[in-house]
Amino acid sequence: TEGDSGFLNQDDIDYHPYPGFPYHLYPYKNQWAYLQPFVMVRFNTVTPNKKIFVRCQVWAPNIDVSEEEKTGFTEFSMYFHQPNPG
Protein backbone atom coordinates (compact mmCIF):
# COMPACT_ATOMS: atom_id res chain seq x y z
CA THR A 1 0.00 0.00 0.00
CA GLU A 2 1.06 3.58 -0.43
CA GLY A 3 0.22 5.83 2.50
CA ASP A 4 -3.53 6.21 2.79
CA SER A 5 -4.19 5.78 -0.92
CA GLY A 6 -4.70 2.01 -0.80
CA PHE A 7 -3.12 -0.69 -2.90
CA LEU A 8 -1.11 -0.13 -6.06
CA ASN A 9 -2.63 -1.67 -9.15
CA GLN A 10 -0.90 -4.72 -10.59
CA ASP A 11 -0.23 -2.62 -13.71
CA ASP A 12 1.87 -0.24 -11.59
CA ILE A 13 4.45 -2.94 -10.77
CA ASP A 14 6.82 -4.82 -13.08
CA TYR A 15 8.43 -8.11 -11.95
CA HIS A 16 11.35 -9.97 -13.45
CA PRO A 17 11.24 -12.89 -13.82
CA TYR A 18 7.48 -12.90 -14.22
CA PRO A 19 5.50 -14.47 -12.60
CA GLY A 20 8.19 -15.98 -10.38
CA PHE A 21 10.76 -18.77 -10.17
CA PRO A 22 10.54 -22.33 -11.47
CA TYR A 23 10.58 -25.08 -8.87
CA HIS A 24 13.91 -26.50 -10.07
CA LEU A 25 15.66 -23.60 -8.31
CA TYR A 26 14.49 -24.94 -4.94
CA PRO A 27 15.28 -26.26 -2.45
CA TYR A 28 18.78 -25.20 -1.56
CA LYS A 29 20.75 -28.37 -0.72
CA ASN A 30 24.22 -26.93 -0.11
CA GLN A 31 25.11 -27.38 -3.78
CA TRP A 32 28.47 -26.09 -4.99
CA ALA A 33 28.22 -22.78 -6.90
CA TYR A 34 24.52 -22.43 -6.01
CA LEU A 35 23.13 -19.07 -7.08
CA GLN A 36 20.33 -17.88 -4.86
CA PRO A 37 17.37 -16.69 -6.95
CA PHE A 38 16.09 -13.15 -6.60
CA VAL A 39 13.36 -11.05 -8.10
CA MET A 40 13.61 -7.52 -9.44
CA VAL A 41 10.65 -5.21 -8.90
CA ARG A 42 9.98 -1.82 -10.45
CA PHE A 43 7.30 0.46 -9.05
CA ASN A 44 6.09 2.54 -11.99
CA THR A 45 3.80 5.01 -10.24
CA VAL A 46 5.20 5.77 -6.80
CA THR A 47 4.31 9.14 -5.32
CA PRO A 48 7.45 10.97 -4.14
CA ASN A 49 7.85 11.75 -0.44
CA LYS A 50 5.50 9.00 0.71
CA LYS A 51 6.32 5.75 2.44
CA ILE A 52 5.23 2.60 0.63
CA PHE A 53 4.82 -0.77 2.28
CA VAL A 54 5.86 -3.86 0.35
CA ARG A 55 4.93 -7.46 1.04
CA CYS A 56 6.65 -10.33 -0.77
CA GLN A 57 4.88 -13.66 -0.37
CA VAL A 58 5.81 -17.15 -1.42
CA TRP A 59 3.26 -19.20 -3.36
CA ALA A 60 4.17 -22.87 -3.01
CA PRO A 61 2.17 -25.91 -1.91
CA ASN A 62 4.81 -26.96 0.63
CA ILE A 63 5.18 -23.58 2.40
CA ASP A 64 2.63 -22.34 4.91
CA VAL A 65 1.74 -18.67 4.86
CA SER A 66 0.59 -17.52 8.27
CA GLU A 67 -0.06 -14.00 9.53
CA GLU A 68 -0.07 -15.29 13.10
CA GLU A 69 3.25 -17.16 12.79
CA LYS A 70 4.75 -14.57 10.40
CA THR A 71 5.85 -17.25 7.94
CA GLY A 72 5.87 -17.44 4.16
CA PHE A 73 6.34 -13.72 3.54
CA THR A 74 8.49 -10.72 4.27
CA GLU A 75 7.45 -7.10 4.62
CA PHE A 76 9.38 -3.85 4.45
CA SER A 77 8.83 -0.19 3.72
CA MET A 78 10.55 2.28 1.42
CA TYR A 79 10.52 6.04 1.20
CA PHE A 80 11.21 7.69 -2.14
CA HIS A 81 12.60 11.11 -1.28
CA GLN A 82 12.39 13.89 -3.85
CA PRO A 83 13.92 17.16 -2.66
CA ASN A 84 12.03 20.38 -3.22
CA PRO A 85 13.34 22.27 -6.26
CA GLY A 86 15.24 25.44 -5.57
CSV table of C-alpha atoms in Angstrom, one decimal:
chain,number,residue,atom,x,y,z
A,1,THR,CA,0.0,0.0,0.0
A,2,GLU,CA,1.1,3.6,-0.4
A,3,GLY,CA,0.2,5.8,2.5
A,4,ASP,CA,-3.5,6.2,2.8
A,5,SER,CA,-4.2,5.8,-0.9
A,6,GLY,CA,-4.7,2.0,-0.8
A,7,PHE,CA,-3.1,-0.7,-2.9
A,8,LEU,CA,-1.1,-0.1,-6.1
A,9,ASN,CA,-2.6,-1.7,-9.1
A,10,GLN,CA,-0.9,-4.7,-10.6
A,11,ASP,CA,-0.2,-2.6,-13.7
A,12,ASP,CA,1.9,-0.2,-11.6
A,13,ILE,CA,4.4,-2.9,-10.8
A,14,ASP,CA,6.8,-4.8,-13.1
A,15,TYR,CA,8.4,-8.1,-12.0
A,16,HIS,CA,11.4,-10.0,-13.5
A,17,PRO,CA,11.2,-12.9,-13.8
A,18,TYR,CA,7.5,-12.9,-14.2
A,19,PRO,CA,5.5,-14.5,-12.6
A,20,GLY,CA,8.2,-16.0,-10.4
A,21,PHE,CA,10.8,-18.8,-10.2
A,22,PRO,CA,10.5,-22.3,-11.5
A,23,TYR,CA,10.6,-25.1,-8.9
A,24,HIS,CA,13.9,-26.5,-10.1
A,25,LEU,CA,15.7,-23.6,-8.3
A,26,TYR,CA,14.5,-24.9,-4.9
A,27,PRO,CA,15.3,-26.3,-2.5
A,28,TYR,CA,18.8,-25.2,-1.6
A,29,LYS,CA,20.7,-28.4,-0.7
A,30,ASN,CA,24.2,-26.9,-0.1
A,31,GLN,CA,25.1,-27.4,-3.8
A,32,TRP,CA,28.5,-26.1,-5.0
A,33,ALA,CA,28.2,-22.8,-6.9
A,34,TYR,CA,24.5,-22.4,-6.0
A,35,LEU,CA,23.1,-19.1,-7.1
A,36,GLN,CA,20.3,-17.9,-4.9
A,37,PRO,CA,17.4,-16.7,-6.9
A,38,PHE,CA,16.1,-13.2,-6.6
A,39,VAL,CA,13.4,-11.1,-8.1
A,40,MET,CA,13.6,-7.5,-9.4
A,41,VAL,CA,10.7,-5.2,-8.9
A,42,ARG,CA,10.0,-1.8,-10.5
A,43,PHE,CA,7.3,0.5,-9.0
A,44,ASN,CA,6.1,2.5,-12.0
A,45,THR,CA,3.8,5.0,-10.2
A,46,VAL,CA,5.2,5.8,-6.8
A,47,THR,CA,4.3,9.1,-5.3
A,48,PRO,CA,7.4,11.0,-4.1
A,49,ASN,CA,7.9,11.7,-0.4
A,50,LYS,CA,5.5,9.0,0.7
A,51,LYS,CA,6.3,5.8,2.4
A,52,ILE,CA,5.2,2.6,0.6
A,53,PHE,CA,4.8,-0.8,2.3
A,54,VAL,CA,5.9,-3.9,0.4
A,55,ARG,CA,4.9,-7.5,1.0
A,56,CYS,CA,6.6,-10.3,-0.8
A,57,GLN,CA,4.9,-13.7,-0.4
A,58,VAL,CA,5.8,-17.1,-1.4
A,59,TRP,CA,3.3,-19.2,-3.4
A,60,ALA,CA,4.2,-22.9,-3.0
A,61,PRO,CA,2.2,-25.9,-1.9
A,62,ASN,CA,4.8,-27.0,0.6
A,63,ILE,CA,5.2,-23.6,2.4
A,64,ASP,CA,2.6,-22.3,4.9
A,65,VAL,CA,1.7,-18.7,4.9
A,66,SER,CA,0.6,-17.5,8.3
A,67,GLU,CA,-0.1,-14.0,9.5
A,68,GLU,CA,-0.1,-15.3,13.1
A,69,GLU,CA,3.2,-17.2,12.8
A,70,LYS,CA,4.8,-14.6,10.4
A,71,THR,CA,5.9,-17.3,7.9
A,72,GLY,CA,5.9,-17.4,4.2
A,73,PHE,CA,6.3,-13.7,3.5
A,74,THR,CA,8.5,-10.7,4.3
A,75,GLU,CA,7.5,-7.1,4.6
A,76,PHE,CA,9.4,-3.9,4.4
A,77,SER,CA,8.8,-0.2,3.7
A,78,MET,CA,10.6,2.3,1.4
A,79,TYR,CA,10.5,6.0,1.2
A,80,PHE,CA,11.2,7.7,-2.1
A,81,HIS,CA,12.6,11.1,-1.3
A,82,GLN,CA,12.4,13.9,-3.8
A,83,PRO,CA,13.9,17.2,-2.7
A,84,ASN,CA,12.0,20.4,-3.2
A,85,PRO,CA,13.3,22.3,-6.3
A,86,GLY,CA,15.2,25.4,-5.6
